[in-house]
JSON list of C-alpha atoms in Angstrom, two decimals:
[
{"chain": "B", "resi": 257, "resn": "ASP", "atom": "CA", "xyz": [97.22, 51.63, 104.92]},
{"chain": "B", "resi": 258, "resn": "THR", "atom": "CA", "xyz": [94.87, 53.70, 102.79]},
{"chain": "B", "resi": 259, "resn": "GLU", "atom": "CA", "xyz": [96.28, 55.23, 99.62]},
{"chain": "B", "resi": 260, "resn": "VAL", "atom": "CA", "xyz": [93.99, 58.22, 99.97]},
{"chain": "B", "resi": 261, "resn": "THR", "atom": "CA", "xyz": [95.46, 60.66, 102.48]},
{"chain": "B", "resi": 262, "resn": "GLN", "atom": "CA", "xyz": [93.37, 63.29, 104.23]},
{"chain": "B", "resi": 263, "resn": "THR", "atom": "CA", "xyz": [94.55, 66.20, 106.37]},
{"chain": "B", "resi": 264, "resn": "PRO", "atom": "CA", "xyz": [93.93, 67.32, 108.99]},
{"chain": "B", "resi": 265, "resn": "LYS", "atom": "CA", "xyz": [92.55, 64.30, 110.82]},
{"chain": "B", "resi": 266, "resn": "HIS", "atom": "CA", "xyz": [90.78, 66.58, 113.30]},
{"chain": "B", "resi": 267, "resn": "LEU", "atom": "CA", "xyz": [89.68, 70.20, 112.90]},
{"chain": "B", "resi": 268, "resn": "VAL", "atom": "CA", "xyz": [87.86, 72.50, 115.30]},
{"chain": "B", "resi": 269, "resn": "MET", "atom": "CA", "xyz": [86.66, 75.83, 113.95]},
{"chain": "B", "resi": 270, "resn": "GLY", "atom": "CA", "xyz": [84.41, 78.70, 114.86]},
{"chain": "B", "resi": 271, "resn": "MET", "atom": "CA", "xyz": [81.49, 79.80, 112.73]},
{"chain": "B", "resi": 272, "resn": "THR", "atom": "CA", "xyz": [83.43, 82.80, 111.39]},
{"chain": "B", "resi": 273, "resn": "ASN", "atom": "CA", "xyz": [86.61, 80.90, 110.51]},
{"chain": "B", "resi": 274, "resn": "LYS", "atom": "CA", "xyz": [87.87, 79.90, 107.08]},
{"chain": "B", "resi": 275, "resn": "LYS", "atom": "CA", "xyz": [89.60, 76.55, 106.87]},
{"chain": "B", "resi": 276, "resn": "SER", "atom": "CA", "xyz": [90.33, 73.85, 104.30]},
{"chain": "B", "resi": 277, "resn": "LEU", "atom": "CA", "xyz": [90.34, 70.08, 104.20]},
{"chain": "B", "resi": 278, "resn": "LYS", "atom": "CA", "xyz": [92.87, 68.42, 101.92]},
{"chain": "B", "resi": 279, "resn": "CYS", "atom": "CA", "xyz": [92.93, 65.08, 100.14]},
{"chain": "B", "resi": 280, "resn": "GLU", "atom": "CA", "xyz": [95.65, 63.44, 98.08]},
{"chain": "B", "resi": 281, "resn": "GLN", "atom": "CA", "xyz": [95.80, 60.19, 96.10]},
{"chain": "B", "resi": 282, "resn": "HIS", "atom": "CA", "xyz": [98.64, 58.72, 94.04]},
{"chain": "B", "resi": 283, "resn": "MET", "atom": "CA", "xyz": [96.81, 55.82, 92.45]},
{"chain": "B", "resi": 284, "resn": "GLY", "atom": "CA", "xyz": [96.35, 57.60, 89.13]},
{"chain": "B", "resi": 285, "resn": "HIS", "atom": "CA", "xyz": [92.62, 57.82, 89.71]},
{"chain": "B", "resi": 286, "resn": "ARG", "atom": "CA", "xyz": [90.74, 60.41, 87.67]},
{"chain": "B", "resi": 287, "resn": "ALA", "atom": "CA", "xyz": [87.61, 60.73, 89.80]},
{"chain": "B", "resi": 288, "resn": "MET", "atom": "CA", "xyz": [87.56, 62.15, 93.32]},
{"chain": "B", "resi": 289, "resn": "TYR", "atom": "CA", "xyz": [84.71, 62.60, 95.76]},
{"chain": "B", "resi": 290, "resn": "TRP", "atom": "CA", "xyz": [83.74, 64.34, 98.97]},
{"chain": "B", "resi": 291, "resn": "TYR", "atom": "CA", "xyz": [81.30, 62.59, 101.29]},
{"chain": "B", "resi": 292, "resn": "LYS", "atom": "CA", "xyz": [79.85, 63.79, 104.59]},
{"chain": "B", "resi": 293, "resn": "GLN", "atom": "CA", "xyz": [79.09, 61.33, 107.36]},
{"chain": "B", "resi": 294, "resn": "LYS", "atom": "CA", "xyz": [77.14, 62.12, 110.53]},
{"chain": "B", "resi": 295, "resn": "ALA", "atom": "CA", "xyz": [77.37, 59.85, 113.56]},
{"chain": "B", "resi": 296, "resn": "LYS", "atom": "CA", "xyz": [75.64, 56.49, 113.12]},
{"chain": "B", "resi": 297, "resn": "LYS", "atom": "CA", "xyz": [74.68, 57.33, 109.53]},
{"chain": "B", "resi": 298, "resn": "PRO", "atom": "CA", "xyz": [76.02, 56.18, 106.15]},
{"chain": "B", "resi": 299, "resn": "PRO", "atom": "CA", "xyz": [78.22, 58.49, 104.04]},
{"chain": "B", "resi": 300, "resn": "GLU", "atom": "CA", "xyz": [76.34, 60.99, 101.87]},
{"chain": "B", "resi": 301, "resn": "LEU", "atom": "CA", "xyz": [77.74, 62.30, 98.61]},
{"chain": "B", "resi": 302, "resn": "MET", "atom": "CA", "xyz": [78.58, 66.00, 98.40]},
{"chain": "B", "resi": 303, "resn": "PHE", "atom": "CA", "xyz": [80.73, 66.54, 95.28]},
{"chain": "B", "resi": 304, "resn": "VAL", "atom": "CA", "xyz": [82.25, 64.57, 92.44]},
{"chain": "B", "resi": 305, "resn": "TYR", "atom": "CA", "xyz": [85.19, 65.62, 90.28]},
{"chain": "B", "resi": 306, "resn": "SER", "atom": "CA", "xyz": [85.92, 63.81, 87.05]},
{"chain": "B", "resi": 307, "resn": "TYR", "atom": "CA", "xyz": [89.15, 64.65, 85.21]},
{"chain": "B", "resi": 308, "resn": "GLU", "atom": "CA", "xyz": [89.56, 67.69, 87.48]},
{"chain": "B", "resi": 309, "resn": "LYS", "atom": "CA", "xyz": [86.16, 69.09, 86.53]},
{"chain": "B", "resi": 310, "resn": "LEU", "atom": "CA", "xyz": [83.22, 69.33, 88.92]},
{"chain": "B", "resi": 311, "resn": "SER", "atom": "CA", "xyz": [80.62, 66.93, 87.60]},
{"chain": "B", "resi": 312, "resn": "ILE", "atom": "CA", "xyz": [78.23, 66.61, 90.52]},
{"chain": "B", "resi": 313, "resn": "ASN", "atom": "CA", "xyz": [77.20, 68.96, 93.31]},
{"chain": "B", "resi": 314, "resn": "GLU", "atom": "CA", "xyz": [74.51, 67.32, 95.43]},
{"chain": "B", "resi": 315, "resn": "SER", "atom": "CA", "xyz": [72.84, 70.63, 96.37]},
{"chain": "B", "resi": 316, "resn": "VAL", "atom": "CA", "xyz": [75.53, 71.40, 98.92]},
{"chain": "B", "resi": 317, "resn": "PRO", "atom": "CA", "xyz": [75.37, 74.87, 100.59]},
{"chain": "B", "resi": 318, "resn": "SER", "atom": "CA", "xyz": [77.83, 77.42, 99.21]},
{"chain": "B", "resi": 319, "resn": "ARG", "atom": "CA", "xyz": [79.66, 77.59, 102.53]},
{"chain": "B", "resi": 320, "resn": "PHE", "atom": "CA", "xyz": [81.35, 74.41, 101.26]},
{"chain": "B", "resi": 321, "resn": "SER", "atom": "CA", "xyz": [83.55, 75.11, 98.24]},
{"chain": "B", "resi": 322, "resn": "PRO", "atom": "CA", "xyz": [85.41, 72.26, 96.53]},
{"chain": "B", "resi": 323, "resn": "GLU", "atom": "CA", "xyz": [88.56, 72.64, 94.47]},
{"chain": "B", "resi": 324, "resn": "CYS", "atom": "CA", "xyz": [90.57, 70.16, 92.39]},
{"chain": "B", "resi": 325, "resn": "PRO", "atom": "CA", "xyz": [93.99, 71.74, 91.64]},
{"chain": "B", "resi": 326, "resn": "ASN", "atom": "CA", "xyz": [95.23, 68.64, 89.79]},
{"chain": "B", "resi": 327, "resn": "SER", "atom": "CA", "xyz": [94.43, 64.98, 89.30]},
{"chain": "B", "resi": 328, "resn": "SER", "atom": "CA", "xyz": [95.97, 64.00, 92.65]},
{"chain": "B", "resi": 329, "resn": "LEU", "atom": "CA", "xyz": [94.60, 66.70, 94.92]},
{"chain": "B", "resi": 330, "resn": "LEU", "atom": "CA", "xyz": [91.17, 67.62, 96.17]},
{"chain": "B", "resi": 331, "resn": "ASN", "atom": "CA", "xyz": [90.38, 70.40, 98.62]},
{"chain": "B", "resi": 332, "resn": "LEU", "atom": "CA", "xyz": [87.24, 71.39, 100.48]},
{"chain": "B", "resi": 333, "resn": "HIS", "atom": "CA", "xyz": [87.18, 75.04, 101.56]},
{"chain": "B", "resi": 334, "resn": "LEU", "atom": "CA", "xyz": [85.03, 75.84, 104.56]},
{"chain": "B", "resi": 335, "resn": "HIS", "atom": "CA", "xyz": [83.62, 79.24, 105.46]},
{"chain": "B", "resi": 336, "resn": "ALA", "atom": "CA", "xyz": [80.88, 80.43, 107.81]},
{"chain": "B", "resi": 337, "resn": "LEU", "atom": "CA", "xyz": [79.92, 76.92, 108.81]},
{"chain": "B", "resi": 338, "resn": "GLN", "atom": "CA", "xyz": [77.17, 76.04, 111.25]},
{"chain": "B", "resi": 339, "resn": "PRO", "atom": "CA", "xyz": [77.39, 73.67, 114.24]},
{"chain": "B", "resi": 340, "resn": "GLU", "atom": "CA", "xyz": [75.22, 71.17, 112.35]},
{"chain": "B", "resi": 341, "resn": "ASP", "atom": "CA", "xyz": [78.02, 70.89, 109.77]},
{"chain": "B", "resi": 342, "resn": "SER", "atom": "CA", "xyz": [80.08, 69.01, 112.37]},
{"chain": "B", "resi": 343, "resn": "ALA", "atom": "CA", "xyz": [80.72, 65.56, 110.88]},
{"chain": "B", "resi": 344, "resn": "LEU", "atom": "CA", "xyz": [83.32, 63.20, 109.45]},
{"chain": "B", "resi": 345, "resn": "TYR", "atom": "CA", "xyz": [84.30, 64.37, 105.96]},
{"chain": "B", "resi": 346, "resn": "LEU", "atom": "CA", "xyz": [85.49, 61.60, 103.73]},
{"chain": "B", "resi": 347, "resn": "CYS", "atom": "CA", "xyz": [87.46, 61.88, 100.53]},
{"chain": "B", "resi": 348, "resn": "ALA", "atom": "CA", "xyz": [87.36, 59.03, 98.03]},
{"chain": "B", "resi": 349, "resn": "SER", "atom": "CA", "xyz": [88.76, 58.26, 94.61]},
{"chain": "B", "resi": 350, "resn": "SER", "atom": "CA", "xyz": [88.06, 55.84, 91.78]},
{"chain": "B", "resi": 351, "resn": "GLN", "atom": "CA", "xyz": [89.81, 55.01, 88.52]},
{"chain": "B", "resi": 352, "resn": "VAL", "atom": "CA", "xyz": [87.17, 56.88, 86.54]},
{"chain": "B", "resi": 353, "resn": "ARG", "atom": "CA", "xyz": [83.69, 58.05, 87.35]},
{"chain": "B", "resi": 354, "resn": "LEU", "atom": "CA", "xyz": [81.75, 54.92, 86.51]},
{"chain": "B", "resi": 355, "resn": "ALA", "atom": "CA", "xyz": [78.30, 54.02, 87.79]},
{"chain": "B", "resi": 356, "resn": "GLY", "atom": "CA", "xyz": [78.86, 51.61, 90.63]},
{"chain": "B", "resi": 357, "resn": "GLY", "atom": "CA", "xyz": [82.62, 51.86, 90.38]},
{"chain": "B", "resi": 358, "resn": "GLU", "atom": "CA", "xyz": [84.78, 50.91, 93.37]},
{"chain": "B", "resi": 359, "resn": "LEU", "atom": "CA", "xyz": [85.56, 53.87, 95.61]},
{"chain": "B", "resi": 360, "resn": "PHE", "atom": "CA", "xyz": [88.60, 53.99, 97.85]},
{"chain": "B", "resi": 361, "resn": "PHE", "atom": "CA", "xyz": [88.22, 56.17, 100.92]},
{"chain": "B", "resi": 362, "resn": "GLY", "atom": "CA", "xyz": [90.63, 58.12, 103.04]},
{"chain": "B", "resi": 363, "resn": "GLU", "atom": "CA", "xyz": [90.54, 57.96, 106.83]},
{"chain": "B", "resi": 364, "resn": "GLY", "atom": "CA", "xyz": [88.44, 61.11, 107.04]},
{"chain": "B", "resi": 365, "resn": "SER", "atom": "CA", "xyz": [88.69, 64.53, 108.65]},
{"chain": "B", "resi": 366, "resn": "ARG", "atom": "CA", "xyz": [86.65, 64.93, 111.83]},
{"chain": "B", "resi": 367, "resn": "LEU", "atom": "CA", "xyz": [85.24, 68.48, 111.80]},
{"chain": "B", "resi": 368, "resn": "THR", "atom": "CA", "xyz": [83.76, 70.19, 114.85]},
{"chain": "B", "resi": 369, "resn": "VAL", "atom": "CA", "xyz": [82.13, 73.60, 114.40]},
{"chain": "B", "resi": 370, "resn": "LEU", "atom": "CA", "xyz": [81.67, 75.60, 117.60]},
{"chain": "E", "resi": 79, "resn": "GLY", "atom": "CA", "xyz": [65.54, 59.11, 96.58]},
{"chain": "E", "resi": 80, "resn": "GLN", "atom": "CA", "xyz": [66.72, 55.55, 96.20]},
{"chain": "E", "resi": 81, "resn": "GLN", "atom": "CA", "xyz": [67.43, 53.72, 99.43]},
{"chain": "E", "resi": 82, "resn": "LEU", "atom": "CA", "xyz": [69.12, 50.49, 100.31]},
{"chain": "E", "resi": 83, "resn": "ASN", "atom": "CA", "xyz": [67.53, 48.40, 103.04]},
{"chain": "E", "resi": 84, "resn": "GLN", "atom": "CA", "xyz": [70.23, 46.75, 105.09]},
{"chain": "E", "resi": 85, "resn": "SER", "atom": "CA", "xyz": [69.60, 44.30, 107.92]},
{"chain": "E", "resi": 86, "resn": "PRO", "atom": "CA", "xyz": [70.08, 43.57, 110.66]},
{"chain": "E", "resi": 87, "resn": "GLN", "atom": "CA", "xyz": [70.81, 47.00, 112.10]},
{"chain": "E", "resi": 88, "resn": "SER", "atom": "CA", "xyz": [73.08, 45.47, 114.76]},
{"chain": "E", "resi": 89, "resn": "MET", "atom": "CA", "xyz": [74.36, 42.09, 115.86]},
{"chain": "E", "resi": 90, "resn": "PHE", "atom": "CA", "xyz": [75.91, 40.87, 119.09]},
{"chain": "E", "resi": 91, "resn": "ILE", "atom": "CA", "xyz": [77.66, 37.56, 118.66]},
{"chain": "E", "resi": 92, "resn": "GLN", "atom": "CA", "xyz": [80.14, 35.28, 120.37]},
{"chain": "E", "resi": 93, "resn": "GLU", "atom": "CA", "xyz": [83.63, 34.89, 118.96]},
{"chain": "E", "resi": 94, "resn": "GLY", "atom": "CA", "xyz": [83.71, 31.92, 116.59]},
{"chain": "E", "resi": 95, "resn": "GLU", "atom": "CA", "xyz": [80.13, 32.31, 115.39]},
{"chain": "E", "resi": 96, "resn": "ASP", "atom": "CA", "xyz": [79.17, 32.89, 111.78]},
{"chain": "E", "resi": 97, "resn": "VAL", "atom": "CA", "xyz": [77.47, 36.13, 110.75]},
{"chain": "E", "resi": 98, "resn": "SER", "atom": "CA", "xyz": [75.10, 36.93, 107.92]},
{"chain": "E", "resi": 99, "resn": "MET", "atom": "CA", "xyz": [73.74, 40.29, 106.78]},
{"chain": "E", "resi": 100, "resn": "ASN", "atom": "CA", "xyz": [71.90, 41.41, 103.69]},
{"chain": "E", "resi": 101, "resn": "CYS", "atom": "CA", "xyz": [70.92, 44.37, 101.61]},
{"chain": "E", "resi": 102, "resn": "THR", "atom": "CA", "xyz": [67.98, 44.93, 99.27]},
{"chain": "E", "resi": 103, "resn": "SER", "atom": "CA", "xyz": [67.15, 47.55, 96.69]},
{"chain": "E", "resi": 104, "resn": "SER", "atom": "CA", "xyz": [63.88, 48.53, 95.04]},
{"chain": "E", "resi": 105, "resn": "SER", "atom": "CA", "xyz": [65.64, 48.73, 91.67]},
{"chain": "E", "resi": 106, "resn": "ILE", "atom": "CA", "xyz": [68.06, 46.54, 89.77]},
{"chain": "E", "resi": 107, "resn": "PHE", "atom": "CA", "xyz": [71.77, 47.09, 90.40]},
{"chain": "E", "resi": 108, "resn": "ASN", "atom": "CA", "xyz": [74.70, 46.04, 88.23]},
{"chain": "E", "resi": 109, "resn": "THR", "atom": "CA", "xyz": [77.15, 46.37, 91.11]},
{"chain": "E", "resi": 110, "resn": "TRP", "atom": "CA", "xyz": [77.14, 45.59, 94.79]},
{"chain": "E", "resi": 111, "resn": "LEU", "atom": "CA", "xyz": [79.95, 46.68, 97.08]},
{"chain": "E", "resi": 112, "resn": "TRP", "atom": "CA", "xyz": [80.55, 45.79, 100.72]},
{"chain": "E", "resi": 113, "resn": "TYR", "atom": "CA", "xyz": [82.56, 48.08, 103.01]},
{"chain": "E", "resi": 114, "resn": "LYS", "atom": "CA", "xyz": [83.68, 47.89, 106.62]},
{"chain": "E", "resi": 115, "resn": "GLN", "atom": "CA", "xyz": [84.18, 50.99, 108.75]},
{"chain": "E", "resi": 116, "resn": "ASP", "atom": "CA", "xyz": [86.03, 51.10, 112.06]},
{"chain": "E", "resi": 117, "resn": "PRO", "atom": "CA", "xyz": [85.26, 53.92, 114.53]},
{"chain": "E", "resi": 118, "resn": "GLY", "atom": "CA", "xyz": [86.80, 57.23, 113.41]},
{"chain": "E", "resi": 119, "resn": "GLU", "atom": "CA", "xyz": [88.12, 55.73, 110.17]},
{"chain": "E", "resi": 120, "resn": "GLY", "atom": "CA", "xyz": [87.02, 55.72, 106.56]},
{"chain": "E", "resi": 121, "resn": "PRO", "atom": "CA", "xyz": [85.17, 52.79, 104.96]},
{"chain": "E", "resi": 122, "resn": "VAL", "atom": "CA", "xyz": [87.40, 50.04, 103.58]},
{"chain": "E", "resi": 123, "resn": "LEU", "atom": "CA", "xyz": [86.28, 48.06, 100.54]},
{"chain": "E", "resi": 124, "resn": "LEU", "atom": "CA", "xyz": [85.88, 44.37, 101.35]},
{"chain": "E", "resi": 125, "resn": "ILE", "atom": "CA", "xyz": [84.26, 42.80, 98.30]},
{"chain": "E", "resi": 126, "resn": "ALA", "atom": "CA", "xyz": [82.95, 44.01, 94.93]},
{"chain": "E", "resi": 127, "resn": "LEU", "atom": "CA", "xyz": [80.32, 42.06, 92.96]},
{"chain": "E", "resi": 128, "resn": "TYR", "atom": "CA", "xyz": [79.53, 42.70, 89.29]},
{"chain": "E", "resi": 129, "resn": "LYS", "atom": "CA", "xyz": [77.49, 39.75, 88.07]},
{"chain": "E", "resi": 130, "resn": "ALA", "atom": "CA", "xyz": [74.11, 38.37, 89.14]},
{"chain": "E", "resi": 131, "resn": "GLY", "atom": "CA", "xyz": [74.58, 35.10, 91.02]},
{"chain": "E", "resi": 132, "resn": "GLU", "atom": "CA", "xyz": [78.27, 35.82, 91.62]},
{"chain": "E", "resi": 133, "resn": "LEU", "atom": "CA", "xyz": [79.73, 34.43, 94.83]},
{"chain": "E", "resi": 134, "resn": "THR", "atom": "CA", "xyz": [83.02, 36.01, 95.90]},
{"chain": "E", "resi": 135, "resn": "SER", "atom": "CA", "xyz": [85.23, 35.33, 98.91]},
{"chain": "E", "resi": 136, "resn": "ASN", "atom": "CA", "xyz": [87.86, 37.38, 100.69]},
{"chain": "E", "resi": 137, "resn": "GLY", "atom": "CA", "xyz": [89.33, 35.27, 103.47]},
{"chain": "E", "resi": 138, "resn": "ARG", "atom": "CA", "xyz": [86.56, 34.51, 105.96]},
{"chain": "E", "resi": 139, "resn": "LEU", "atom": "CA", "xyz": [84.18, 36.84, 104.12]},
{"chain": "E", "resi": 140, "resn": "THR", "atom": "CA", "xyz": [81.85, 35.67, 101.38]},
{"chain": "E", "resi": 141, "resn": "ALA", "atom": "CA", "xyz": [79.43, 37.87, 99.48]},
{"chain": "E", "resi": 142, "resn": "GLN", "atom": "CA", "xyz": [76.80, 37.03, 96.90]},
{"chain": "E", "resi": 143, "resn": "PHE", "atom": "CA", "xyz": [75.11, 39.08, 94.20]},
{"chain": "E", "resi": 144, "resn": "GLY", "atom": "CA", "xyz": [71.46, 38.05, 94.24]},
{"chain": "E", "resi": 145, "resn": "ILE", "atom": "CA", "xyz": [69.91, 36.48, 91.14]},
{"chain": "E", "resi": 146, "resn": "THR", "atom": "CA", "xyz": [67.19, 39.15, 91.05]},
{"chain": "E", "resi": 147, "resn": "ARG", "atom": "CA", "xyz": [69.93, 41.82, 91.02]},
{"chain": "E", "resi": 148, "resn": "LYS", "atom": "CA", "xyz": [68.04, 43.56, 93.81]},
{"chain": "E", "resi": 149, "resn": "ASP", "atom": "CA", "xyz": [69.85, 42.07, 96.77]},
{"chain": "E", "resi": 150, "resn": "SER", "atom": "CA", "xyz": [73.20, 40.99, 98.14]},
{"chain": "E", "resi": 151, "resn": "PHE", "atom": "CA", "xyz": [74.42, 39.02, 101.14]},
{"chain": "E", "resi": 152, "resn": "LEU", "atom": "CA", "xyz": [77.60, 39.13, 103.21]},
{"chain": "E", "resi": 153, "resn": "ASN", "atom": "CA", "xyz": [78.66, 36.25, 105.40]},
{"chain": "E", "resi": 154, "resn": "ILE", "atom": "CA", "xyz": [81.53, 36.20, 107.89]},
{"chain": "E", "resi": 155, "resn": "SER", "atom": "CA", "xyz": [82.66, 32.82, 109.13]},
{"chain": "E", "resi": 156, "resn": "ALA", "atom": "CA", "xyz": [84.29, 32.08, 112.48]},
{"chain": "E", "resi": 157, "resn": "SER", "atom": "CA", "xyz": [84.13, 35.68, 113.70]},
{"chain": "E", "resi": 158, "resn": "ILE", "atom": "CA", "xyz": [87.03, 37.19, 115.65]},
{"chain": "E", "resi": 159, "resn": "PRO", "atom": "CA", "xyz": [87.20, 40.35, 117.82]},
{"chain": "E", "resi": 160, "resn": "SER", "atom": "CA", "xyz": [88.75, 42.43, 115.01]},
{"chain": "E", "resi": 161, "resn": "ASP", "atom": "CA", "xyz": [85.60, 41.88, 112.92]},
{"chain": "E", "resi": 162, "resn": "VAL", "atom": "CA", "xyz": [83.94, 44.48, 115.12]},
{"chain": "E", "resi": 163, "resn": "GLY", "atom": "CA", "xyz": [82.78, 47.51, 113.16]},
{"chain": "E", "resi": 164, "resn": "ILE", "atom": "CA", "xyz": [80.03, 48.76, 110.89]},
{"chain": "E", "resi": 165, "resn": "TYR", "atom": "CA", "xyz": [79.43, 46.97, 107.60]},
{"chain": "E", "resi": 166, "resn": "PHE", "atom": "CA", "xyz": [77.86, 48.91, 104.74]},
{"chain": "E", "resi": 167, "resn": "CYS", "atom": "CA", "xyz": [76.48, 47.68, 101.46]},
{"chain": "E", "resi": 168, "resn": "ALA", "atom": "CA", "xyz": [76.63, 50.12, 98.56]},
{"chain": "E", "resi": 169, "resn": "GLY", "atom": "CA", "xyz": [75.29, 50.29, 95.04]},
{"chain": "E", "resi": 170, "resn": "PRO", "atom": "CA", "xyz": [74.82, 52.72, 92.15]},
{"chain": "E", "resi": 171, "resn": "GLY", "atom": "CA", "xyz": [71.46, 54.06, 93.22]},
{"chain": "E", "resi": 172, "resn": "GLY", "atom": "CA", "xyz": [72.21, 57.76, 93.40]},
{"chain": "E", "resi": 173, "resn": "SER", "atom": "CA", "xyz": [71.85, 60.46, 90.80]},
{"chain": "E", "resi": 174, "resn": "GLN", "atom": "CA", "xyz": [73.89, 59.60, 87.69]},
{"chain": "E", "resi": 175, "resn": "GLY", "atom": "CA", "xyz": [74.70, 56.19, 89.12]},
{"chain": "E", "resi": 176, "resn": "ASN", "atom": "CA", "xyz": [76.66, 57.41, 92.10]},
{"chain": "E", "resi": 177, "resn": "LEU", "atom": "CA", "xyz": [77.14, 55.10, 95.03]},
{"chain": "E", "resi": 178, "resn": "ILE", "atom": "CA", "xyz": [74.61, 55.15, 97.81]},
{"chain": "E", "resi": 179, "resn": "PHE", "atom": "CA", "xyz": [75.01, 53.26, 101.06]},
{"chain": "E", "resi": 180, "resn": "GLY", "atom": "CA", "xyz": [72.81, 51.12, 103.21]},
{"chain": "E", "resi": 181, "resn": "LYS", "atom": "CA", "xyz": [72.31, 52.24, 106.81]},
{"chain": "E", "resi": 182, "resn": "GLY", "atom": "CA", "xyz": [74.91, 49.79, 108.04]},
{"chain": "E", "resi": 183, "resn": "THR", "atom": "CA", "xyz": [75.08, 46.71, 110.26]},
{"chain": "E", "resi": 184, "resn": "LYS", "atom": "CA", "xyz": [76.94, 47.24, 113.52]},
{"chain": "E", "resi": 185, "resn": "LEU", "atom": "CA", "xyz": [78.75, 44.07, 114.54]},
{"chain": "E", "resi": 186, "resn": "SER", "atom": "CA", "xyz": [79.88, 43.42, 118.11]},
{"chain": "E", "resi": 187, "resn": "VAL", "atom": "CA", "xyz": [81.89, 40.30, 118.94]},
{"chain": "E", "resi": 188, "resn": "LYS", "atom": "CA", "xyz": [82.29, 39.00, 122.47]},
{"chain": "E", "resi": 189, "resn": "PRO", "atom": "CA", "xyz": [85.60, 37.23, 123.11]}
]
């Protein structure tokens, strides 16, 4: 069983909705990540938090808004999404943000935008 | 940006056969990671390599960090049906050393 927990597992939303994806880890890791994965493609980095501070935003549109309330929690707030944003959203954590460090992934949240 | 070239793209094998896949980079890496992803699930870390020439095993899986530091190999011996999935290599090729992933090798195993 993964030690990174993501909720919800599935989410369907309209383009005018506001929703949030949640991620929790209790491994004492201080770096947390959001990745986006389209079908038959590898995961692509969206955001990195290090010690609860946003350290990397890979030019992600503002309709995606990350939040790190504490060292165990990571949220991704969604607003005015487009159908092409439908994908598997993966949360990951690592001990610290270290180049090439081992990332541990959650099971993902499957998002469908209608 | 930096890309990892992973091959083969897919493999169809008989149960019991050995499998080999590899990944190459245009630049030197100090880490190679291998993940497996089942449908609808997140990637699971299989093996991490940190030293050129390193050979590491995890059960029937063996991975090697190439001497040139630009490639890595993953071998699976005596494949079983539960080995089915997509295998990704990953390395610190992104901005600020973040992990990037190869395009994956989809493994199918016939019982």
